[in-house]
PDB file of N, CA and C in Angstrom:
ATOM      1  N   MET A   1       0.851  -1.168   0.000  1.00 52.00           N
ATOM      2  CA  MET A   1       0.000   0.000   0.000  1.00 52.00           C
ATOM      3  C   MET A   1       0.903   1.240   0.000  1.00 52.00           C
ATOM      4  N   GLU A   2       0.679   2.117  -0.960  1.00 64.00           N
ATOM      5  CA  GLU A   2       1.482   3.325  -1.032  1.00 64.00           C
ATOM      6  C   GLU A   2       0.828   4.454  -0.239  1.00 64.00           C
ATOM      7  N   PHE A   3       1.623   5.143   0.539  1.00 70.00           N
ATOM      8  CA  PHE A   3       1.159   6.336   1.240  1.00 70.00           C
ATOM      9  C   PHE A   3       2.377   7.167   1.601  1.00 70.00           C
ATOM     10  N   ASP A   4       2.138   8.387   1.970  1.00 85.00           N
ATOM     11  CA  ASP A   4       3.246   9.260   2.328  1.00 85.00           C
ATOM     12  C   ASP A   4       2.991   9.843   3.712  1.00 85.00           C
ATOM     13  N   GLN A   5       4.001  10.465   4.265  1.00 91.00           N
ATOM     14  CA  GLN A   5       3.911  10.997   5.621  1.00 91.00           C
ATOM     15  C   GLN A   5       2.836  12.063   5.775  1.00 91.00           C
ATOM     16  N   HIS A   6       2.467  12.730   4.690  1.00 93.00           N
ATOM     17  CA  HIS A   6       1.449  13.770   4.846  1.00 93.00           C
ATOM     18  C   HIS A   6       0.116  13.184   5.296  1.00 93.00           C
ATOM     19  N   TYR A   7      -0.138  11.910   4.997  1.00 95.00           N
ATOM     20  CA  TYR A   7      -1.350  11.269   5.518  1.00 95.00           C
ATOM     21  C   TYR A   7      -1.300  11.194   7.042  1.00 95.00           C
ATOM     22  N   LEU A   8      -0.138  10.823   7.566  1.00 95.00           N
ATOM     23  CA  LEU A   8       0.007  10.740   9.022  1.00 95.00           C
ATOM     24  C   LEU A   8      -0.097  12.123   9.662  1.00 95.00           C
ATOM     25  N   LEU A   9       0.528  13.114   9.045  1.00 97.00           N
ATOM     26  CA  LEU A   9       0.431  14.475   9.583  1.00 97.00           C
ATOM     27  C   LEU A   9      -1.013  14.967   9.552  1.00 97.00           C
ATOM     28  N   SER A  10      -1.751  14.598   8.529  1.00 97.00           N
ATOM     29  CA  SER A  10      -3.146  15.030   8.404  1.00 97.00           C
ATOM     30  C   SER A  10      -4.013  14.506   9.544  1.00 97.00           C
ATOM     31  N   LEU A  11      -3.626  13.376  10.114  1.00 97.00           N
ATOM     32  CA  LEU A  11      -4.412  12.803  11.210  1.00 97.00           C
ATOM     33  C   LEU A  11      -4.362  13.652  12.475  1.00 97.00           C
ATOM     34  N   VAL A  12      -3.419  14.564  12.564  1.00 97.00           N
ATOM     35  CA  VAL A  12      -3.324  15.448  13.717  1.00 97.00           C
ATOM     36  C   VAL A  12      -4.452  16.485  13.700  1.00 97.00           C
ATOM     37  N   ALA A  13      -4.925  16.826  12.512  1.00 98.00           N
ATOM     38  CA  ALA A  13      -5.969  17.857  12.363  1.00 98.00           C
ATOM     39  C   ALA A  13      -7.200  17.497  13.184  1.00 98.00           C
ATOM     40  N   PRO A  14      -7.821  18.477  13.799  1.00 98.00           N
ATOM     41  CA  PRO A  14      -7.655  19.917  13.691  1.00 98.00           C
ATOM     42  C   PRO A  14      -6.701  20.515  14.728  1.00 98.00           C
ATOM     43  N   ARG A  15      -5.968  19.671  15.444  1.00 97.00           N
ATOM     44  CA  ARG A  15      -5.044  20.180  16.459  1.00 97.00           C
ATOM     45  C   ARG A  15      -3.832  20.830  15.806  1.00 97.00           C
ATOM     46  N   PRO A  16      -3.170  21.762  16.478  1.00 98.00           N
ATOM     47  CA  PRO A  16      -1.981  22.421  15.922  1.00 98.00           C
ATOM     48  C   PRO A  16      -0.867  21.411  15.617  1.00 98.00           C
ATOM     49  N   LEU A  17      -0.162  21.665  14.552  1.00 98.00           N
ATOM     50  CA  LEU A  17       0.908  20.781  14.091  1.00 98.00           C
ATOM     51  C   LEU A  17       2.149  21.606  13.797  1.00 98.00           C
ATOM     52  N   TYR A  18       3.278  21.160  14.311  1.00 98.00           N
ATOM     53  CA  TYR A  18       4.555  21.829  14.037  1.00 98.00           C
ATOM     54  C   TYR A  18       5.517  20.809  13.435  1.00 98.00           C
ATOM     55  N   VAL A  19       6.096  21.146  12.288  1.00 98.00           N
ATOM     56  CA  VAL A  19       7.101  20.308  11.631  1.00 98.00           C
ATOM     57  C   VAL A  19       8.400  21.092  11.622  1.00 98.00           C
ATOM     58  N   ALA A  20       9.474  20.471  12.081  1.00 97.00           N
ATOM     59  CA  ALA A  20      10.778  21.145  12.135  1.00 97.00           C
ATOM     60  C   ALA A  20      11.821  20.309  11.410  1.00 97.00           C
ATOM     61  N   SER A  21      12.730  21.002  10.754  1.00 96.00           N
ATOM     62  CA  SER A  21      13.799  20.361  10.001  1.00 96.00           C
ATOM     63  C   SER A  21      15.131  21.004  10.344  1.00 96.00           C
ATOM     64  N   ALA A  22      16.198  20.316   9.945  1.00 97.00           N
ATOM     65  CA  ALA A  22      17.543  20.866  10.085  1.00 97.00           C
ATOM     66  C   ALA A  22      18.232  20.818   8.722  1.00 97.00           C
ATOM     67  N   GLU A  23      18.961  21.849   8.434  1.00 96.00           N
ATOM     68  CA  GLU A  23      19.574  22.075   7.119  1.00 96.00           C
ATOM     69  C   GLU A  23      20.372  20.867   6.597  1.00 96.00           C
ATOM     70  N   THR A  24      21.192  20.255   7.433  1.00 95.00           N
ATOM     71  CA  THR A  24      22.050  19.167   6.962  1.00 95.00           C
ATOM     72  C   THR A  24      21.549  17.784   7.379  1.00 95.00           C
ATOM     73  N   ASP A  25      20.294  17.672   7.714  1.00 93.00           N
ATOM     74  CA  ASP A  25      19.699  16.384   8.097  1.00 93.00           C
ATOM     75  C   ASP A  25      19.164  15.701   6.841  1.00 93.00           C
ATOM     76  N   ASP A  26      20.088  15.180   6.039  1.00 87.00           N
ATOM     77  CA  ASP A  26      19.703  14.608   4.756  1.00 87.00           C
ATOM     78  C   ASP A  26      18.814  13.377   4.886  1.00 87.00           C
ATOM     79  N   TRP A  27      18.965  12.609   5.948  1.00 89.00           N
ATOM     80  CA  TRP A  27      18.147  11.417   6.120  1.00 89.00           C
ATOM     81  C   TRP A  27      16.684  11.780   6.338  1.00 89.00           C
ATOM     82  N   SER A  28      16.430  12.885   6.985  1.00 90.00           N
ATOM     83  CA  SER A  28      15.049  13.313   7.199  1.00 90.00           C
ATOM     84  C   SER A  28      14.484  14.058   5.990  1.00 90.00           C
ATOM     85  N   ASP A  29      15.347  14.592   5.148  1.00 93.00           N
ATOM     86  CA  ASP A  29      14.948  15.284   3.921  1.00 93.00           C
ATOM     87  C   ASP A  29      14.062  16.493   4.205  1.00 93.00           C
ATOM     88  N   PRO A  30      14.675  17.619   4.580  1.00 95.00           N
ATOM     89  CA  PRO A  30      13.908  18.812   4.923  1.00 95.00           C
ATOM     90  C   PRO A  30      12.904  19.239   3.847  1.00 95.00           C
ATOM     91  N   GLN A  31      13.241  19.085   2.575  1.00 95.00           N
ATOM     92  CA  GLN A  31      12.284  19.481   1.533  1.00 95.00           C
ATOM     93  C   GLN A  31      11.044  18.596   1.576  1.00 95.00           C
ATOM     94  N   ALA A  32      11.232  17.302   1.762  1.00 94.00           N
ATOM     95  CA  ALA A  32      10.090  16.389   1.845  1.00 94.00           C
ATOM     96  C   ALA A  32       9.259  16.667   3.097  1.00 94.00           C
ATOM     97  N   GLU A  33       9.912  16.995   4.205  1.00 95.00           N
ATOM     98  CA  GLU A  33       9.167  17.334   5.420  1.00 95.00           C
ATOM     99  C   GLU A  33       8.305  18.572   5.184  1.00 95.00           C
ATOM    100  N   PHE A  34       8.884  19.567   4.525  1.00 97.00           N
ATOM    101  CA  PHE A  34       8.114  20.770   4.211  1.00 97.00           C
ATOM    102  C   PHE A  34       6.950  20.435   3.274  1.00 97.00           C
ATOM    103  N   ASP A  35       7.227  19.660   2.231  1.00 96.00           N
ATOM    104  CA  ASP A  35       6.175  19.293   1.276  1.00 96.00           C
ATOM    105  C   ASP A  35       5.031  18.558   1.970  1.00 96.00           C
ATOM    106  N   CYS A  36       5.353  17.698   2.912  1.00 96.00           N
ATOM    107  CA  CYS A  36       4.311  16.976   3.655  1.00 96.00           C
ATOM    108  C   CYS A  36       3.477  17.928   4.503  1.00 96.00           C
ATOM    109  N   ALA A  37       4.103  18.936   5.095  1.00 97.00           N
ATOM    110  CA  ALA A  37       3.359  19.929   5.878  1.00 97.00           C
ATOM    111  C   ALA A  37       2.412  20.714   4.971  1.00 97.00           C
ATOM    112  N   VAL A  38       2.860  21.038   3.761  1.00 97.00           N
ATOM    113  CA  VAL A  38       2.006  21.739   2.797  1.00 97.00           C
ATOM    114  C   VAL A  38       0.806  20.868   2.435  1.00 97.00           C
ATOM    115  N   LEU A  39       1.049  19.601   2.134  1.00 96.00           N
ATOM    116  CA  LEU A  39      -0.045  18.706   1.749  1.00 96.00           C
ATOM    117  C   LEU A  39      -1.004  18.439   2.907  1.00 96.00           C
ATOM    118  N   ALA A  40      -0.473  18.286   4.113  1.00 97.00           N
ATOM    119  CA  ALA A  40      -1.341  18.080   5.277  1.00 97.00           C
ATOM    120  C   ALA A  40      -2.206  19.308   5.537  1.00 97.00           C
ATOM    121  N   SER A  41      -1.713  20.467   5.163  1.00 98.00           N
ATOM    122  CA  SER A  41      -2.473  21.713   5.362  1.00 98.00           C
ATOM    123  C   SER A  41      -3.808  21.695   4.626  1.00 98.00           C
ATOM    124  N   GLU A  42      -3.896  20.935   3.551  1.00 97.00           N
ATOM    125  CA  GLU A  42      -5.154  20.859   2.807  1.00 97.00           C
ATOM    126  C   GLU A  42      -6.287  20.340   3.681  1.00 97.00           C
ATOM    127  N   VAL A  43      -6.002  19.408   4.568  1.00 98.00           N
ATOM    128  CA  VAL A  43      -7.030  18.882   5.471  1.00 98.00           C
ATOM    129  C   VAL A  43      -7.477  19.974   6.440  1.00 98.00           C
ATOM    130  N   TYR A  44      -6.530  20.710   6.981  1.00 98.00           N
ATOM    131  CA  TYR A  44      -6.870  21.812   7.894  1.00 98.00           C
ATOM    132  C   TYR A  44      -7.765  22.833   7.198  1.00 98.00           C
ATOM    133  N   GLU A  45      -7.433  23.136   5.955  1.00 98.00           N
ATOM    134  CA  GLU A  45      -8.146  24.185   5.232  1.00 98.00           C
ATOM    135  C   GLU A  45      -9.485  23.713   4.670  1.00 98.00           C
ATOM    136  N   LYS A  46      -9.501  22.551   4.031  1.00 98.00           N
ATOM    137  CA  LYS A  46     -10.707  22.095   3.321  1.00 98.00           C
ATOM    138  C   LYS A  46     -11.708  21.386   4.224  1.00 98.00           C
ATOM    139  N   VAL A  47     -11.219  20.669   5.212  1.00 98.00           N
ATOM    140  CA  VAL A  47     -12.118  19.914   6.079  1.00 98.00           C
ATOM    141  C   VAL A  47     -12.525  20.730   7.309  1.00 98.00           C
ATOM    142  N   TYR A  48     -11.566  21.441   7.896  1.00 98.00           N
ATOM    143  CA  TYR A  48     -11.826  22.141   9.163  1.00 98.00           C
ATOM    144  C   TYR A  48     -11.906  23.657   9.031  1.00 98.00           C
ATOM    145  N   ASN A  49     -11.706  24.170   7.831  1.00 98.00           N
ATOM    146  CA  ASN A  49     -11.760  25.610   7.593  1.00 98.00           C
ATOM    147  C   ASN A  49     -10.787  26.377   8.500  1.00 98.00           C
ATOM    148  N   LEU A  50      -9.609  25.809   8.720  1.00 98.00           N
ATOM    149  CA  LEU A  50      -8.549  26.438   9.505  1.00 98.00           C
ATOM    150  C   LEU A  50      -7.411  26.833   8.569  1.00 98.00           C
ATOM    151  N   LYS A  51      -6.614  27.773   9.005  1.00 98.00           N
ATOM    152  CA  LYS A  51      -5.439  28.141   8.219  1.00 98.00           C
ATOM    153  C   LYS A  51      -4.368  27.065   8.402  1.00 98.00           C
ATOM    154  N   GLY A  52      -3.902  26.520   7.300  1.00 98.00           N
ATOM    155  CA  GLY A  52      -2.803  25.573   7.346  1.00 98.00           C
ATOM    156  C   GLY A  52      -1.490  26.327   7.297  1.00 98.00           C
ATOM    157  N   LEU A  53      -0.477  25.702   6.757  1.00 98.00           N
ATOM    158  CA  LEU A  53       0.812  26.355   6.584  1.00 98.00           C
ATOM    159  C   LEU A  53       0.629  27.519   5.623  1.00 98.00           C
ATOM    160  N   GLN A  54       1.108  28.678   5.980  1.00 98.00           N
ATOM    161  CA  GLN A  54       0.827  29.895   5.226  1.00 98.00           C
ATOM    162  C   GLN A  54       1.905  30.265   4.213  1.00 98.00           C
ATOM    163  N   VAL A  55       2.775  29.343   3.870  1.00 97.00           N
ATOM    164  CA  VAL A  55       3.781  29.573   2.837  1.00 97.00           C
ATOM    165  C   VAL A  55       3.758  28.393   1.870  1.00 97.00           C
ATOM    166  N   SER A  56       4.050  28.652   0.609  1.00 94.00           N
ATOM    167  CA  SER A  56       4.072  27.573  -0.372  1.00 94.00           C
ATOM    168  C   SER A  56       5.495  27.205  -0.787  1.00 94.00           C
ATOM    169  N   GLU A  57       6.463  27.994  -0.369  1.00 97.00           N
ATOM    170  CA  GLU A  57       7.876  27.705  -0.617  1.00 97.00           C
ATOM    171  C   GLU A  57       8.570  27.538   0.727  1.00 97.00           C
ATOM    172  N   LYS A  58       9.503  26.596   0.783  1.00 97.00           N
ATOM    173  CA  LYS A  58      10.219  26.359   2.042  1.00 97.00           C
ATOM    174  C   LYS A  58      10.851  27.658   2.518  1.00 97.00           C
ATOM    175  N   PRO A  59      10.599  28.044   3.780  1.00 97.00           N
ATOM    176  CA  PRO A  59      11.162  29.292   4.308  1.00 97.00           C
ATOM    177  C   PRO A  59      12.694  29.258   4.354  1.00 97.00           C
ATOM    178  N   ALA A  60      13.282  30.426   4.393  1.00 97.00           N
ATOM    179  CA  ALA A  60      14.735  30.533   4.545  1.00 97.00           C
ATOM    180  C   ALA A  60      15.155  29.930   5.885  1.00 97.00           C
ATOM    181  N   LEU A  61      16.404  29.569   5.979  1.00 98.00           N
ATOM    182  CA  LEU A  61      16.933  29.023   7.232  1.00 98.00           C
ATOM    183  C   LEU A  61      16.649  29.968   8.391  1.00 98.00           C
ATOM    184  N   ASP A  62      16.265  29.375   9.504  1.00 98.00           N
ATOM    185  CA  ASP A  62      16.031  30.111  10.748  1.00 98.00           C
ATOM    186  C   ASP A  62      14.958  31.191  10.621  1.00 98.00           C
ATOM    187  N   THR A  63      13.987  30.948   9.755  1.00 98.00           N
ATOM    188  CA  THR A  63      12.863  31.868   9.554  1.00 98.00           C
ATOM    189  C   THR A  63      11.570  31.055   9.655  1.00 98.00           C
ATOM    190  N   PRO A  64      11.063  30.827  10.856  1.00 98.00           N
ATOM    191  CA  PRO A  64       9.882  29.973  11.012  1.00 98.00           C
ATOM    192  C   PRO A  64       8.624  30.586  10.401  1.00 98.00           C
ATOM    193  N   SER A  65       7.748  29.704   9.947  1.00 98.00           N
ATOM    194  CA  SER A  65       6.423  30.106   9.479  1.00 98.00           C
ATOM    195  C   SER A  65       5.424  29.549  10.490  1.00 98.00           C
ATOM    196  N   GLN A  66       4.821  30.443  11.287  1.00 98.00           N
ATOM    197  CA  GLN A  66       3.937  30.012  12.365  1.00 98.00           C
ATOM    198  C   GLN A  66       2.596  30.729  12.323  1.00 98.00           C
ATOM    199  N   ASP A  67       2.168  31.191  11.162  1.00 97.00           N
ATOM    200  CA  ASP A  67       0.943  31.979  11.078  1.00 97.00           C
ATOM    201  C   ASP A  67      -0.326  31.144  10.953  1.00 97.00           C
ATOM    202  N   GLY A  68      -0.206  29.869  10.684  1.00 97.00           N
ATOM    203  CA  GLY A  68      -1.385  29.012  10.558  1.00 97.00           C
ATOM    204  C   GLY A  68      -1.424  27.979  11.662  1.00 97.00           C
ATOM    205  N   THR A  69      -2.364  27.053  11.560  1.00 98.00           N
ATOM    206  CA  THR A  69      -2.471  25.964  12.523  1.00 98.00           C
ATOM    207  C   THR A  69      -1.384  24.926  12.267  1.00 98.00           C
ATOM    208  N   VAL A  70      -0.803  24.962  11.078  1.00 98.00           N
ATOM    209  CA  VAL A  70       0.367  24.147  10.743  1.00 98.00           C
ATOM    210  C   VAL A  70       1.561  25.099  10.654  1.00 98.00           C
ATOM    211  N   ALA A  71       2.651  24.750  11.330  1.00 98.00           N
ATOM    212  CA  ALA A  71       3.845  25.589  11.343  1.00 98.00           C
ATOM    213  C   ALA A  71       5.054  24.765  10.909  1.00 98.00           C
ATOM    214  N   TYR A  72       6.082  25.486  10.464  1.00 98.00           N
ATOM    215  CA  TYR A  72       7.291  24.814   9.974  1.00 98.00           C
ATOM    216  C   TYR A  72       8.498  25.727  10.148  1.00 98.00           C
ATOM    217  N   HIS A  73       9.646  25.108  10.436  1.00 98.00           N
ATOM    218  CA  HIS A  73      10.920  25.818  10.320  1.00 98.00           C
ATOM    219  C   HIS A  73      12.011  24.844   9.930  1.00 98.00           C
ATOM    220  N   VAL A  74      13.018  25.400   9.276  1.00 98.00           N
ATOM    221  CA  VAL A  74      14.255  24.667   8.994  1.00 98.00           C
ATOM    222  C   VAL A  74      15.385  25.534   9.549  1.00 98.00           C
ATOM    223  N   ARG A  75      16.192  24.942  10.400  1.00 98.00           N
ATOM    224  CA  ARG A  75      17.264  25.712  11.037  1.00 98.00           C
ATOM    225  C   ARG A  75      18.611  25.233  10.529  1.00 98.00           C
ATOM    226  N   THR A  76      19.610  26.054  10.747  1.00 97.00           N
ATOM    227  CA  THR A  76      20.974  25.669  10.393  1.00 97.00           C
ATOM    228  C   THR A  76      21.416  24.520  11.288  1.00 97.00           C
ATOM    229  N   GLY A  77      22.302  23.693  10.757  1.00 96.00           N
ATOM    230  CA  GLY A  77      22.883  22.632  11.565  1.00 96.00           C
ATOM    231  C   GLY A  77      22.384  21.243  11.228  1.00 96.00           C
ATOM    232  N   PRO A  78      22.889  20.257  12.006  1.00 95.00           N
ATOM    233  CA  PRO A  78      22.571  18.854  11.778  1.00 95.00           C
ATOM    234  C   PRO A  78      21.328  18.392  12.554  1.00 95.00           C
ATOM    235  N   HIS A  79      21.028  17.126  12.387  1.00 94.00           N
ATOM    236  CA  HIS A  79      19.923  16.492  13.103  1.00 94.00           C
ATOM    237  C   HIS A  79      20.155  16.626  14.602  1.00 94.00           C
ATOM    238  N   ASN A  80      19.175  17.186  15.269  1.00 95.00           N
ATOM    239  CA  ASN A  80      19.248  17.370  16.712  1.00 95.00           C
ATOM    240  C   ASN A  80      18.017  18.172  17.115  1.00 95.00           C
ATOM    241  N   ILE A  81      17.758  18.300  18.386  1.00 95.00           N
ATOM    242  CA  ILE A  81      16.766  19.254  18.880  1.00 95.00           C
ATOM    243  C   ILE A  81      17.535  20.224  19.760  1.00 95.00           C
ATOM    244  N   LEU A  82      17.618  21.443  19.288  1.00 97.00           N
ATOM    245  CA  LEU A  82      18.407  22.466  19.956  1.00 97.00           C
ATOM    246  C   LEU A  82      17.518  23.467  20.670  1.00 97.00           C
ATOM    247  N   ARG A  83      18.130  24.360  21.417  1.00 97.00           N
ATOM    248  CA  ARG A  83      17.385  25.420  22.105  1.00 97.00           C
ATOM    249  C   ARG A  83      16.534  26.218  21.121  1.00 97.00           C
ATOM    250  N   TYR A  84      17.069  26.487  19.931  1.00 98.00           N
ATOM    251  CA  TYR A  84      16.323  27.218  18.910  1.00 98.00           C
ATOM    252  C   TYR A  84      14.997  26.506  18.593  1.00 98.00           C
ATOM    253  N   ASP A  85      15.068  25.184  18.419  1.00 98.00           N
ATOM    254  CA  ASP A  85      13.856  24.419  18.123  1.00 98.00           C
ATOM    255  C   ASP A  85      12.843  24.551  19.250  1.00 98.00           C
ATOM    256  N   TRP A  86      13.293  24.373  20.481  1.00 98.00           N
ATOM    257  CA  TRP A  86      12.384  24.476  21.624  1.00 98.00           C
ATOM    258  C   TRP A  86      11.762  25.863  21.728  1.00 98.00           C
ATOM    259  N   ASP A  87      12.555  26.893  21.457  1.00 98.00           N
ATOM    260  CA  ASP A  87      12.004  28.252  21.477  1.00 98.00           C
ATOM    261  C   ASP A  87      10.876  28.403  20.462  1.00 98.00           C
ATOM    262  N   GLN A  88      11.063  27.834  19.272  1.00 98.00           N
ATOM    263  CA  GLN A  88      10.022  27.927  18.242  1.00 98.00           C
ATOM    264  C   GLN A  88       8.785  27.120  18.648  1.00 98.00           C
ATOM    265  N   PHE A  89       8.992  25.924  19.176  1.00 98.00           N
ATOM    266  CA  PHE A  89       7.857  25.105  19.618  1.00 98.00           C
ATOM    267  C   PHE A  89       7.048  25.827  20.692  1.00 98.00           C
ATOM    268  N   MET A  90       7.757  26.429  21.638  1.00 97.00           N
ATOM    269  CA  MET A  90       7.068  27.118  22.734  1.00 97.00           C
ATOM    270  C   MET A  90       6.337  28.370  22.242  1.00 97.00           C
ATOM    271  N   ASN A  91       6.939  29.118  21.326  1.00 97.00           N
ATOM    272  CA  ASN A  91       6.259  30.285  20.755  1.00 97.00           C
ATOM    273  C   ASN A  91       4.957  29.865  20.072  1.00 97.00           C
ATOM    274  N   PHE A  92       5.009  28.779  19.331  1.00 98.00           N
ATOM    275  CA  PHE A  92       3.819  28.272  18.638  1.00 98.00           C
ATOM    276  C   PHE A  92       2.786  27.770  19.645  1.00 98.00           C
ATOM    277  N   ALA A  93       3.242  27.024  20.637  1.00 97.00           N
ATOM    278  CA  ALA A  93       2.320  26.503  21.645  1.00 97.00           C
ATOM    279  C   ALA A  93       1.630  27.617  22.419  1.00 97.00           C
ATOM    280  N   ASP A  94       2.335  28.701  22.678  1.00 96.00           N
ATOM    281  CA  ASP A  94       1.746  29.826  23.402  1.00 96.00           C
ATOM    282  C   ASP A  94       0.495  30.369  22.702  1.00 96.00           C
ATOM    283  N   LYS A  95       0.446  30.285  21.397  1.00 94.00           N
ATOM    284  CA  LYS A  95      -0.721  30.783  20.648  1.00 94.00           C
ATOM    285  C   LYS A  95      -1.966  29.954  20.956  1.00 94.00           C
ATOM    286  N   TYR A  96      -1.794  28.677  21.269  1.00 90.00           N
ATOM    287  CA  TYR A  96      -2.919  27.764  21.428  1.00 90.00           C
ATOM    288  C   TYR A  96      -3.198  27.360  22.868  1.00 90.00           C
ATOM    289  N   LEU A  97      -2.236  27.538  23.748  1.00 87.00           N
ATOM    290  CA  LEU A  97      -2.391  27.060  25.123  1.00 87.00           C
ATOM    291  C   LEU A  97      -2.609  28.175  26.134  1.00 87.00           C
ATOM    292  N   LYS A  98      -2.622  29.414  25.695  1.00 79.00           N
ATOM    293  CA  LYS A  98      -2.847  30.509  26.646  1.00 79.00           C
ATOM    294  C   LYS A  98      -4.297  30.637  26.981  1.00 79.00           C
TER     295      LYS A  98
END
């Protein structure tokens, strides 16, 4: 059975979703992660009438897109979860948990 990760990401809807990538994390494929966030956004928009990811092109390094219910960033560096990532996650969570 063929399927892609955007199906799994879509199952999170209508709850907020954050996808994060790292510039040199080739195994995770930052472009594919971004593409999956874009495709999952269709469920947020068409089924739940929520704003999905608000960009159609992968954002520049260290420039998060957090304006919709789906958010994304790609940061400089290798695979890891750094303070920068946590700061972005917390900023996004603050919009929904306050």
